[in-house]
Structures are given as structure tokens and as C-alpha cells.
Coordinates of N, CA and C in Angstrom, one line a residue:
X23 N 1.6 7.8 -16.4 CA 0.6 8.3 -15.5 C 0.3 7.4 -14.4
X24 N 0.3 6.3 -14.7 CA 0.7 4.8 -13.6 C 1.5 5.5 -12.4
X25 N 3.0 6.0 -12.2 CA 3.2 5.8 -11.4 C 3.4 7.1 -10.4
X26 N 2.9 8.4 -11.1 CA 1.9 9.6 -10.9 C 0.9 9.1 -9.8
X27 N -0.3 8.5 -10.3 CA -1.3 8.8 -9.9 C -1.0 7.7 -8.6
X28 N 0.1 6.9 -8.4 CA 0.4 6.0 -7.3 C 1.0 6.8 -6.1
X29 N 1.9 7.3 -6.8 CA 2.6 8.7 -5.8 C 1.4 9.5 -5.2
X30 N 0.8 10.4 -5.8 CA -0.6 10.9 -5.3 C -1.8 10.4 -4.7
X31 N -1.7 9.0 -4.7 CA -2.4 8.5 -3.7 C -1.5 8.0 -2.3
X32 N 0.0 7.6 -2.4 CA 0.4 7.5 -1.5 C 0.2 8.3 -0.3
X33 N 0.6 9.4 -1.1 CA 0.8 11.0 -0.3 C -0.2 11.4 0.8
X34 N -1.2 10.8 -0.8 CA -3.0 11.5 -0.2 C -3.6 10.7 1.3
X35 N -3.1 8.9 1.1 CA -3.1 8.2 2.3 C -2.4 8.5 3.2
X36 N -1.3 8.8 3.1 CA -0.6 9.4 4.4 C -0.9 10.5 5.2
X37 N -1.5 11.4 4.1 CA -2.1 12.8 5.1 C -2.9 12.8 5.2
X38 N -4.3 11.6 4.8 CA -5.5 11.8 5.2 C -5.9 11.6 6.4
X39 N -6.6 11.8 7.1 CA -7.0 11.6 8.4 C -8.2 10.9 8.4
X40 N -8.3 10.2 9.6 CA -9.5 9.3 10.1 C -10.8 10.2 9.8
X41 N -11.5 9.5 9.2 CA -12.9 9.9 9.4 C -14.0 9.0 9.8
X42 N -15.3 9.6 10.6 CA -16.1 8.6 11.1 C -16.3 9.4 12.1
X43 N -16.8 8.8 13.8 CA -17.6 9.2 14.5 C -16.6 9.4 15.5
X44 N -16.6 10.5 16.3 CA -15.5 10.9 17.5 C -16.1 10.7 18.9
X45 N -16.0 10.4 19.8 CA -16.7 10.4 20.8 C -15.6 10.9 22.5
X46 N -16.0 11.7 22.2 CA -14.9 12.4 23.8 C -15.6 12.1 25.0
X47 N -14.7 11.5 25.6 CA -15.0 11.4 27.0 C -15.8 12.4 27.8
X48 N -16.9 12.5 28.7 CA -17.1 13.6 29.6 C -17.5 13.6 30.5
X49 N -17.0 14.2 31.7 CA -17.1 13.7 32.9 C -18.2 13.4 33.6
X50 N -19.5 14.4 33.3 CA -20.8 14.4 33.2 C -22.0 13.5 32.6
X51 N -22.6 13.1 32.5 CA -23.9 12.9 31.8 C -23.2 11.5 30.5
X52 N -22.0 10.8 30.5 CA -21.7 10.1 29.8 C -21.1 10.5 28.6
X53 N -21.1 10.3 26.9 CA -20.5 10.8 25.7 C -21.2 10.9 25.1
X54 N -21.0 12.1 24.3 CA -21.9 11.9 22.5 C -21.0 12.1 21.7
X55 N -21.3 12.2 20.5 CA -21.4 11.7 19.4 C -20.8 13.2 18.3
X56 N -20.0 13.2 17.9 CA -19.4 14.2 16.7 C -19.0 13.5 15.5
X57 N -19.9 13.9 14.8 CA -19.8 13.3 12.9 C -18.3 14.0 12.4
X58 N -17.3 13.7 12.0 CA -16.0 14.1 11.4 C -15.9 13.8 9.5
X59 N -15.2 15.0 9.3 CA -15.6 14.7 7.7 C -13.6 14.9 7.5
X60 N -12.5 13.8 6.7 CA -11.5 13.7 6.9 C -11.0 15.0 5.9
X61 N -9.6 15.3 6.1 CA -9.3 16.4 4.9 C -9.6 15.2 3.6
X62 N -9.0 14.2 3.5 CA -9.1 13.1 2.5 C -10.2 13.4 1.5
X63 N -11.6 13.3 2.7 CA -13.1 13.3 2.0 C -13.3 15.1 1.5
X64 N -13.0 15.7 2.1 CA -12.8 17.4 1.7 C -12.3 17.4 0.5
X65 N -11.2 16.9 0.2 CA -10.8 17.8 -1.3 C -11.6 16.6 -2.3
X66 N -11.9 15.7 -1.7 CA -12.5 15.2 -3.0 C -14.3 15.7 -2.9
X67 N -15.0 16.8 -2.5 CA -16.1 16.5 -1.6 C -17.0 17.8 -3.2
X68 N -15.6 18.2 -3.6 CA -16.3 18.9 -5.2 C -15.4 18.5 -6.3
X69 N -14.6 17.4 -6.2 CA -13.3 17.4 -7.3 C -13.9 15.9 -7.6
X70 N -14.6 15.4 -8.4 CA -14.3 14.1 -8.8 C -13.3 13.2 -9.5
X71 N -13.4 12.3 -8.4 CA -11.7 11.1 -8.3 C -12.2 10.5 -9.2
X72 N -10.6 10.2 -10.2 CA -11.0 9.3 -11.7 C -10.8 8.0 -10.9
X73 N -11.0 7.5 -11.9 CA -11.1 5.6 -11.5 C -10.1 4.8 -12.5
X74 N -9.7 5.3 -13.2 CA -8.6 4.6 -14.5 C -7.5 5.3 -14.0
X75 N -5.9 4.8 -14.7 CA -5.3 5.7 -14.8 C -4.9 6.3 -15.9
X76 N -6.1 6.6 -17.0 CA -5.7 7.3 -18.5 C -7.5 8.2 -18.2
X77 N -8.0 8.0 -17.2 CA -9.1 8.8 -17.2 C -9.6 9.8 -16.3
X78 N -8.3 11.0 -16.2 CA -8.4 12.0 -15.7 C -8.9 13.3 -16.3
X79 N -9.4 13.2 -17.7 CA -10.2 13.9 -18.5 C -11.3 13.8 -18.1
X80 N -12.2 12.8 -18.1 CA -13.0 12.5 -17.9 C -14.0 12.9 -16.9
X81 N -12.5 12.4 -15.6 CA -13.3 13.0 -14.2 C -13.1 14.5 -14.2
X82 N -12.2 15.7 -15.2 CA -12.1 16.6 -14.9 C -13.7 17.3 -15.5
X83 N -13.9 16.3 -16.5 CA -15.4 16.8 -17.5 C -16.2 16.8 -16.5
X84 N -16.4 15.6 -15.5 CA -17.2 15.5 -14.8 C -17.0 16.3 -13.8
X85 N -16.0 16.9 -13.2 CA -15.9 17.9 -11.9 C -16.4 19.3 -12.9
X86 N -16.5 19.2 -13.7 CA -17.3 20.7 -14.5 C -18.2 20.6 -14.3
X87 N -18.9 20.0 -15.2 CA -20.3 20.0 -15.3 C -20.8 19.5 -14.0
X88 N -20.7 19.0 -13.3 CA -21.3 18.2 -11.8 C -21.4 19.9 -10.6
X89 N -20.1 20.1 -10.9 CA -19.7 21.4 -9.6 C -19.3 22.6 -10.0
X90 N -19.4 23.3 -11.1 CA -19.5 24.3 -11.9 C -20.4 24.8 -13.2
X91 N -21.3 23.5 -13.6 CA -22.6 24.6 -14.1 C -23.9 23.8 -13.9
X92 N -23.8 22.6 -12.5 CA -25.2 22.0 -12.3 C -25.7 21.0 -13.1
X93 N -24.9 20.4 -14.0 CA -25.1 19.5 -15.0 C -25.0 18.1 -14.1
X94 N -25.7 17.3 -13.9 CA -25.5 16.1 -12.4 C -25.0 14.6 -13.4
X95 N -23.6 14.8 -13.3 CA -22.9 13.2 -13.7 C -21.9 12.7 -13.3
X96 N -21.6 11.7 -13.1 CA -20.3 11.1 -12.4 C -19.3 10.7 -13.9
X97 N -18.7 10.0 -13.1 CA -17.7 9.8 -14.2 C -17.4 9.0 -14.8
X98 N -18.6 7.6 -14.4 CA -18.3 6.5 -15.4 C -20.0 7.2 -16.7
X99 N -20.4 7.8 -16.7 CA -21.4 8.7 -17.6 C -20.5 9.2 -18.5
X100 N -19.4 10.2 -18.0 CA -19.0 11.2 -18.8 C -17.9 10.0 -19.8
X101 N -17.3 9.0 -19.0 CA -16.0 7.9 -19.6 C -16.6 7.3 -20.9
X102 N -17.9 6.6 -20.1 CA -18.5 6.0 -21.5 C -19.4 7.1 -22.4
X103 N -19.4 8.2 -22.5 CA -19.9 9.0 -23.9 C -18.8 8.8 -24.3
X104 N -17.8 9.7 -23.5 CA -16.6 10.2 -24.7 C -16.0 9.2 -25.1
X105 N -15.7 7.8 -24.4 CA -15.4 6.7 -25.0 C -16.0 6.2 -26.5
X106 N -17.3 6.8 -26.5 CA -18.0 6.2 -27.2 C -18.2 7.2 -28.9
X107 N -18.2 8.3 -28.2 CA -17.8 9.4 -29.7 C -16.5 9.8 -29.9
X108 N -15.6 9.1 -29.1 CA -13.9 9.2 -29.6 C -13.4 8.1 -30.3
X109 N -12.2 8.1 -31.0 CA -11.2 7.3 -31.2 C -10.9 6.2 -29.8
X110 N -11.5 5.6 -30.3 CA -11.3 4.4 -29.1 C -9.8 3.9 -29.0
X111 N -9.1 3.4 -30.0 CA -7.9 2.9 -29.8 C -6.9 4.3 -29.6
X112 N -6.9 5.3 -29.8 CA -6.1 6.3 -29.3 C -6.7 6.6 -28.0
X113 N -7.3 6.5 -27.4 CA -7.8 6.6 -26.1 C -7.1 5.7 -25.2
X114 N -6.9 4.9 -25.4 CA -6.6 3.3 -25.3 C -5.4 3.9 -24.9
X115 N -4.6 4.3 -25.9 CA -2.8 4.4 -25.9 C -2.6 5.6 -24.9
X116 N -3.3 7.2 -25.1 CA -2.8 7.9 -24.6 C -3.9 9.1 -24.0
X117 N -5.2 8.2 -23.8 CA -6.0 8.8 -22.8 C -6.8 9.8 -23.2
X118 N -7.8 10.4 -22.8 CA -9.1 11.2 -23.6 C -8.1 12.7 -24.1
X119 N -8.5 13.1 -25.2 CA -8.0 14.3 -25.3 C -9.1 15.7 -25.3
X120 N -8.5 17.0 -25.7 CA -9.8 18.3 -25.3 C -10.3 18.1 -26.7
X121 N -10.4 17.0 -27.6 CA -11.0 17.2 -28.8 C -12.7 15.9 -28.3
X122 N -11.8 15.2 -27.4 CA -13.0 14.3 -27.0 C -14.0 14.8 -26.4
X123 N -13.5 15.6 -25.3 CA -14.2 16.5 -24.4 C -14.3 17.3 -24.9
X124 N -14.9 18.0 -26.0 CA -15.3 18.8 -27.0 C -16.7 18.4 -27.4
X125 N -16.1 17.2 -28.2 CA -17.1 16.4 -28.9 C -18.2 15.9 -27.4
X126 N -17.7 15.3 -26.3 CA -18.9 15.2 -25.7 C -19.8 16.6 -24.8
X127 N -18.8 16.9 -25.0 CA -20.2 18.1 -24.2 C -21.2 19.0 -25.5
X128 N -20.6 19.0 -26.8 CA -21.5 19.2 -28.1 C -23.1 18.6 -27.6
X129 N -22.4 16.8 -27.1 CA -23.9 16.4 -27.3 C -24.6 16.7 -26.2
X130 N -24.2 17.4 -25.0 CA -25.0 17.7 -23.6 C -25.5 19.4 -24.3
X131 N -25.2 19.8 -25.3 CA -25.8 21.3 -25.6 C -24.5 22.2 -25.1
X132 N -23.2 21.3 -24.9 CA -22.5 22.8 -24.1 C -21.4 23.2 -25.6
X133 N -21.0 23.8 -25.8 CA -20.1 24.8 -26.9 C -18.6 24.9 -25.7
X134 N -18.1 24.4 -26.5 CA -16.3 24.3 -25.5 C -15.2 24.6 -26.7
X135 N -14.1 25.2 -25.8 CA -13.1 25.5 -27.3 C -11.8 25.6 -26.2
X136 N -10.9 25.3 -26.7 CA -9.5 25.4 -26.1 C -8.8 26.7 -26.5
X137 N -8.0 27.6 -25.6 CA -8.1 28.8 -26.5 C -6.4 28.8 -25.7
X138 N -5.6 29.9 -26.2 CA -4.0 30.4 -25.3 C -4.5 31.5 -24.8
X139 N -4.5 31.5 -23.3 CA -4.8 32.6 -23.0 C -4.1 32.5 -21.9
X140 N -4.1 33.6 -20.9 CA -3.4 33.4 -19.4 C -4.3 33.3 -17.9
X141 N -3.9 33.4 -16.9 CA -4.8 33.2 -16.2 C -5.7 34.8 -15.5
X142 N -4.8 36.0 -15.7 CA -5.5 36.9 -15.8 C -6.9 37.1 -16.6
X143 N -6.4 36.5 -17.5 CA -8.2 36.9 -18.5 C -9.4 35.6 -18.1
X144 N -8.6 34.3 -17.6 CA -9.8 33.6 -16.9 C -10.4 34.6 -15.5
X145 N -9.5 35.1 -15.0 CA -9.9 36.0 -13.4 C -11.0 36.5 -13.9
X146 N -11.1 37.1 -15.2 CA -11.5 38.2 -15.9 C -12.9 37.8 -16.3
X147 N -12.7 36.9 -17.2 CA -14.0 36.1 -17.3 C -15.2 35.7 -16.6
X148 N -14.1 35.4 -15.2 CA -15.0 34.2 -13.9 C -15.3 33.1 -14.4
X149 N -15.2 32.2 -14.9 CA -15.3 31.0 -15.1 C -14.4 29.7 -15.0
X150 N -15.2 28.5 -14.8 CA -13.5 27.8 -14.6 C -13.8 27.3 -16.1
X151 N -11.8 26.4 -16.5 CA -11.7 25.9 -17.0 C -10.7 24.7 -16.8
X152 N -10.6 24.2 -18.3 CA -9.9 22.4 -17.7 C -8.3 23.3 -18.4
X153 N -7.5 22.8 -17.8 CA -5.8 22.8 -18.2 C -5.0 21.4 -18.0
X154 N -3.7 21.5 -19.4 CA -3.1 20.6 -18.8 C -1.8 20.7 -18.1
X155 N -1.7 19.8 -17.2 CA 0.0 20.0 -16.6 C 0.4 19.1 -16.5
X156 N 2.2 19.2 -16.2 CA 3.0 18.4 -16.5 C 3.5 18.1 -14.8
X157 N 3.3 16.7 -14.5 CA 3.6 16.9 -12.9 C 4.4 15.8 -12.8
X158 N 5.7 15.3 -12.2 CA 6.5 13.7 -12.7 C 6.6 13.5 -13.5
X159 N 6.9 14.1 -14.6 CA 7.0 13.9 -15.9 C 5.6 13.0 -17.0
X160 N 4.3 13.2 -16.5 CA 3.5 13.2 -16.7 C 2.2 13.9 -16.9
X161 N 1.7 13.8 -18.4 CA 0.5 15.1 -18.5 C -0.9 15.0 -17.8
X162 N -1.6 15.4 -17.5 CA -2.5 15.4 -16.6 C -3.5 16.7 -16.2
X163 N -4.8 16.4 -16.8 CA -5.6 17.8 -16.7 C -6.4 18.0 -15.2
X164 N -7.0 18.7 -15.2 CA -6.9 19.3 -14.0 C -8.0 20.9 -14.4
X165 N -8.7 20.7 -13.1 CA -10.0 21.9 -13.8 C -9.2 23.6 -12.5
X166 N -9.4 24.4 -13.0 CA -9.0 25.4 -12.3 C -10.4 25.9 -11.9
X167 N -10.6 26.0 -10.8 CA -11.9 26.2 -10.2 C -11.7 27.8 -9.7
X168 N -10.6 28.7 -9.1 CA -10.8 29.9 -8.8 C -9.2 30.5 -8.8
X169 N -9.3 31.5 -8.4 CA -7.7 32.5 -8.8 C -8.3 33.6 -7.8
X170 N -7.2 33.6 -6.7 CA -7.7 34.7 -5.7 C -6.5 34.5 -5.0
X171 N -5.8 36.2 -4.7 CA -4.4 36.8 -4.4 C -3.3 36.0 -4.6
X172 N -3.0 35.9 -5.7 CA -1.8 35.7 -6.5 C -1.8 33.7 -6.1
X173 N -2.9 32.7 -6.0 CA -2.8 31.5 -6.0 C -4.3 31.2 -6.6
X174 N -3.6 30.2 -7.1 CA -4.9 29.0 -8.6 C -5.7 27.6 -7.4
X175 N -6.8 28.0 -7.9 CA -7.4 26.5 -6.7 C -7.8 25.8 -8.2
X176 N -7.4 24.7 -7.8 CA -7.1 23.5 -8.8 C -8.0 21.8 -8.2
X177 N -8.9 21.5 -8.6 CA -9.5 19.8 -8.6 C -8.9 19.2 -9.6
X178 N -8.2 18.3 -9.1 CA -7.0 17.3 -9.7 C -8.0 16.1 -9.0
X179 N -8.0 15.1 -10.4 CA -8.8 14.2 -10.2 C -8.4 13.2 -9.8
X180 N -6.6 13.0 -9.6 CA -6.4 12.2 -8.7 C -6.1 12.5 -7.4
X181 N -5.8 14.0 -6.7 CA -5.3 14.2 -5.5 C -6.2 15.1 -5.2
X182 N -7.2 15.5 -5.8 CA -8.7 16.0 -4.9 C -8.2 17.5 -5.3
X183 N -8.6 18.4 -4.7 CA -8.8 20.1 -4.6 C -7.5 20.5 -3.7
X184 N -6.8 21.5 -4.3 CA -5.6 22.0 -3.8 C -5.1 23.0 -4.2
X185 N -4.1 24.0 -3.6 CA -3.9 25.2 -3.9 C -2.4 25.6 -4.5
X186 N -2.2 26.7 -5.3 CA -0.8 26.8 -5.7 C -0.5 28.4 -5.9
X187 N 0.7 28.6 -5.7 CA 0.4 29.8 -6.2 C 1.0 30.1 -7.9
X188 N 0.6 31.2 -8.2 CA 0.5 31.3 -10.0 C 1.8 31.1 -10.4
X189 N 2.7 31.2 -9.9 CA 4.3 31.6 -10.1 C 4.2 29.7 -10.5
X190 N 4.2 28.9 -9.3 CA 4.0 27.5 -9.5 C 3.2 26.6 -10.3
X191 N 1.9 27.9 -10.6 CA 1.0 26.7 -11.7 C 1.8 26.9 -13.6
X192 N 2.0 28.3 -12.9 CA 2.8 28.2 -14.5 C 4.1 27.6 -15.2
X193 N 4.8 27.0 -13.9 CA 6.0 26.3 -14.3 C 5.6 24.9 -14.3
X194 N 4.1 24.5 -14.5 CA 3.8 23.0 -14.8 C 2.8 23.1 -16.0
X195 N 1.8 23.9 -15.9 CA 1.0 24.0 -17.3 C 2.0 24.6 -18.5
X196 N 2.2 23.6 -19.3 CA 3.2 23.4 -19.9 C 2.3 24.3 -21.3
X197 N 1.1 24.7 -21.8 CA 0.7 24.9 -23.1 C 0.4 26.5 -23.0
X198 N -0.3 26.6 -22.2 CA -1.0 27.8 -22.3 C -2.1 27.9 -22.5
X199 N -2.8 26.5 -22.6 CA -4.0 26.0 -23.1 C -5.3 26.5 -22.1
X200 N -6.2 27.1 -22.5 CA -7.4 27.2 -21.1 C -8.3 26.2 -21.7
X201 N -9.1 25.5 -21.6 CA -10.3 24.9 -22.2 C -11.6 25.1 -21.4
X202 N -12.4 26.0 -21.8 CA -13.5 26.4 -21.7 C -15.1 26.4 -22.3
X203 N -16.1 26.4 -21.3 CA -17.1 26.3 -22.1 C -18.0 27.5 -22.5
X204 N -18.1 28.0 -23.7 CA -18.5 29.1 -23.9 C -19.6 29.9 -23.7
X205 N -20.6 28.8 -24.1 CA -22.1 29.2 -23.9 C -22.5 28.4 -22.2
X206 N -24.0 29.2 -22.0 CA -24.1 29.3 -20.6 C -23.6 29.5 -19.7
X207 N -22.5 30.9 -19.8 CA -22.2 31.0 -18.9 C -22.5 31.4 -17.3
X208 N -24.2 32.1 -17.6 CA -24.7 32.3 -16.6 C -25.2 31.2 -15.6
X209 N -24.9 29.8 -16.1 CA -24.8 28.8 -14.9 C -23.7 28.7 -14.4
X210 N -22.2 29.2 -14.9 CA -21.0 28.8 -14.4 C -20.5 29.0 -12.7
X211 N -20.0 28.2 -12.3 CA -19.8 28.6 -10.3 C -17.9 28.7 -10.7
X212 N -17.7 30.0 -9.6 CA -15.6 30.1 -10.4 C -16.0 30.8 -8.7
X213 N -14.6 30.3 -8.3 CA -14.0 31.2 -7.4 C -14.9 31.1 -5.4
X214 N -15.2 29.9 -5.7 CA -16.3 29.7 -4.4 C -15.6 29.5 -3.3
X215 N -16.4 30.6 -2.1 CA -15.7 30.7 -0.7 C -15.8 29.3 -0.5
X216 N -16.4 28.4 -0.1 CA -16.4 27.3 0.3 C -15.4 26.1 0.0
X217 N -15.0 26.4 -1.1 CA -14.3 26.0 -1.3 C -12.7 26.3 -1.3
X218 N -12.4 27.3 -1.3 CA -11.0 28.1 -0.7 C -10.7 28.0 0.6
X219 N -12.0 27.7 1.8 CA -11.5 27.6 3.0 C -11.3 26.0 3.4
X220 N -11.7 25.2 2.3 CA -11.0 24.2 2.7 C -9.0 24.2 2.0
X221 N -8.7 24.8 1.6 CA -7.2 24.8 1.3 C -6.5 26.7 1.5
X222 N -6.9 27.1 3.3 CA -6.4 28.3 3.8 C -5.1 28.5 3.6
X223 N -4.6 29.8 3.5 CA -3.0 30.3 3.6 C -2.3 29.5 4.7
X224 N -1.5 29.0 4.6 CA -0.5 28.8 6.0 C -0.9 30.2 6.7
X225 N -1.0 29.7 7.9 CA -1.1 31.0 9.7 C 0.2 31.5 9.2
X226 N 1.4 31.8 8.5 CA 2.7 32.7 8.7 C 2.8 33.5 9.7
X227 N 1.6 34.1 9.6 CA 1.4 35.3 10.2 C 1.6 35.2 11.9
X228 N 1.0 34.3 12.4 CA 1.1 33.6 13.6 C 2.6 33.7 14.2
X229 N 3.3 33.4 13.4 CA 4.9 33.4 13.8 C 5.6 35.0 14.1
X230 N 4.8 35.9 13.5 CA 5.6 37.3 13.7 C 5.2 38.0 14.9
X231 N 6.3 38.5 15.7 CA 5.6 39.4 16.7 C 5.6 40.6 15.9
X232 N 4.5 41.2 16.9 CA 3.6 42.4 16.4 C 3.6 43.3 17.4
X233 N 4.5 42.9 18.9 CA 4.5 44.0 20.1 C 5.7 44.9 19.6
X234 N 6.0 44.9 18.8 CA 7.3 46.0 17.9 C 8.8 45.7 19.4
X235 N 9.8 46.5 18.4 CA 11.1 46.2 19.8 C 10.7 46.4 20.8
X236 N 10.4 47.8 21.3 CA 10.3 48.1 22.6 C 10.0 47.0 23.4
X237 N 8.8 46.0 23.3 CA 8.4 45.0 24.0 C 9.2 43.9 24.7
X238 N 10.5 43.8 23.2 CA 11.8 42.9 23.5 C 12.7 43.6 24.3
X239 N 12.9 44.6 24.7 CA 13.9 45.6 25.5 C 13.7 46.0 26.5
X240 N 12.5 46.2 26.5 CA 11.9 47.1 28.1 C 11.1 45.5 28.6
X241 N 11.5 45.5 30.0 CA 10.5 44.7 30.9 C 9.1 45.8 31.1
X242 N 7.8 44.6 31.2 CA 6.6 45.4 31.4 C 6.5 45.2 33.1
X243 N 6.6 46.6 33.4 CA 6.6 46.6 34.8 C 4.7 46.5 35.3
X244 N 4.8 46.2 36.7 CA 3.4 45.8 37.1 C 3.6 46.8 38.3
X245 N 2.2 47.0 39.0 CA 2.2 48.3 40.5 C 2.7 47.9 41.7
X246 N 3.8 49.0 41.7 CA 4.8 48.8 42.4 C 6.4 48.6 42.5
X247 N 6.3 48.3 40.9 CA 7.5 47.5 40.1 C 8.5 48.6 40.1
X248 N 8.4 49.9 40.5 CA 9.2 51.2 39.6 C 9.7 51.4 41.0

């Protein structure tokens, strides 16, 4: 998971952009001032970043309850419970599992179960849940936050909020596992505009003309031109 979560931060540093204060020149009246928020700070701005590299459970527990049902905790809160009602030396070796995050949300009042299901019946439900996937030959959970026209929006606790499409999430979620919480659902948030428009479709569309052939065959004559 070491050298996962190093690659995904590489990545993440390379594509992130400057953030901080912009100031454009203007030829008038001198410059002001525009506040800039980076993509960097964007996907992480509802996905909470783990801080270990065996504690991406954790921060996925915490990107739940924090941004999906209003429950307010970070993730050294959620590390030290379930550290603390788990198997500590298996944690140690191979990092929280859905039986820890089980056991701690019992004590917050939430009811959670790991179930085989697919992602049509989460669409169905509306709710998110946590999944695991296999990415560099490493397992790694990951909360599925919404499912809208055939792609999964995913808070990956080390590479922030990102999109895939289902064809692609399913050739990495290796189980079939959904992990969900059962009760209260009527606080649950799944599927938020706000969060989709920070990870848009590629423009594709942009590249096709749309004046049909004729446009490419005939010159457009102007008055006079005939």
C-alpha cells in the first residue's frame, strides 16, 4: 500500500495546480484580488485524506459520516476508536478491516453490514457505501458517493474524489462487497450535483462538427458571391 499511495500522490502533485491569490494586471484603476481554490484542494474538499499508509478505512469511515450523513469527524477520531475496539496487532499487519468499521460505528448508533450486491441496486437504494478495490496490486477502500450515466464517483482517501466509468470500477472491485449503513437512512447524501461538477465528462463533444457535409462541400457564399 506504501508504494500505491506514493504513486497517487505523485500523480496528485503533478496535476495539482497552484492555489492561493491571483492578481491580474489591469490597465485601469490598478489590480484586485481573486481567491483560487486548486483541483488538488477540490477533490479532497468532501473526500477525507488518510494520514497512514494502512489507514484508508478509516478516512473512508470518516468521508461517510463527515459528508454523507452529517456525523462531524476527522480521521484521527474515527483511527483512534476503531483502533481502540479492534484487534490492534492485526491492524498493525494488514490495516482496519469492514468488521472494525462495523464495530465502530455500533458505538456512534449507526447499524452497518457488508452485503454482495451490485451497483444497480446501490443506484436503487441512493445511498453511498464503502467498497474495496484492487489498484497496483493493492487493496484499498474507497466510499462510492454517486452513480450517474453509466460512471461511479468514488472519494479515494488517498487521491481525493474522482470518476470512472462502471465497466472500469468493476474490473478493480475485486469482491462484490457494498458496505453500508443501514439505519438512518433519511440522513444519507448519494449522488450530489456539487460534487459531480467537480469531475465533468471530457467536452468530446466539442471535437465533432455538427454543420453536417454539406457545410464541408459547398462554400458559404456572401451578397454578391453568385
Amino acid at each position: 500500500m506504501k508504494q500505491a499511495n506514493a504513486l497517487c500522490c505523485l500523480m496528485f502533485l503533478a496535476g495539482g495546480a497552484w492555489a492561493g491569490t491571483v492578481e491580474p494586471p489591469l490597465q485601469i484603476g490598478g489590480a484586485f484580488s481573486v481567491p483560487t481554490t486548486s483541483l488538488r484542494e477540490l477533490r479532497f474538499r468532501s473526500t477525507i485524506r488518510q494520514q497512514f499508509d494502512f489507514s484508508c478505512g478509516s478516512a473512508a469511515i470518516a468521508t461517510l459520516l463527515a459528508h454523507h450523513y452529517r456525523h462531524g469527524v476527522n480521521e484521527q477520531t474515527v483511527f483512534e476508536g476503531m483502533y481502540r475496539h479492534g484487534d490492534q496487532e492485526k491492524i498493525k499487519r494488514e490495516g482496519f478491516s469492514l468488521l472494525d468499521m462495523k464495530r465502530y460505528l455500533q458505538t456512534l448508533g449507526f447499524e452497518a453490514n457488508g452485503f454482495e450486491a451490485t451497483l444497480e441496486m446501490l443506484g436503487r437504494a441512493n445511498i453511498p457505501a464503502i467498497a474495496l478495490i484492487q489498484e497496483q496490486g493493492y487493496h484499498h477502500f474507497i466510499v462510492i458517493k454517486g452513480l450517474r450515466q453509466g460512471r461511479v464517483l468514488i472519494g479515494d482517501p488517498s487521491g481525493g474524489l474522482r470518476a470512472m466509468s462502471q465497466a472500469s470500477f468493476q474490473q478493480i472491485w475485486t469482491n462484490q462487497i457494498l458496505f453500508v449503513i443501514n439505519n438512518q437512512q433519511d440522513r444519507a447524501r448519494f449522488n450530489l450535483d456539487a460534487e459531480w461538477k467537480i469531475v465533468p465528462r471530457a467536452p468530446t463533444d466539442l471535437a465533432i462538427n455538427r454543420n453536417g457535409l454539406g457545410s464541408m462541400l459547398l462554400p458559404k457564399l456572401g451578397p454578391g458571391d453568385f
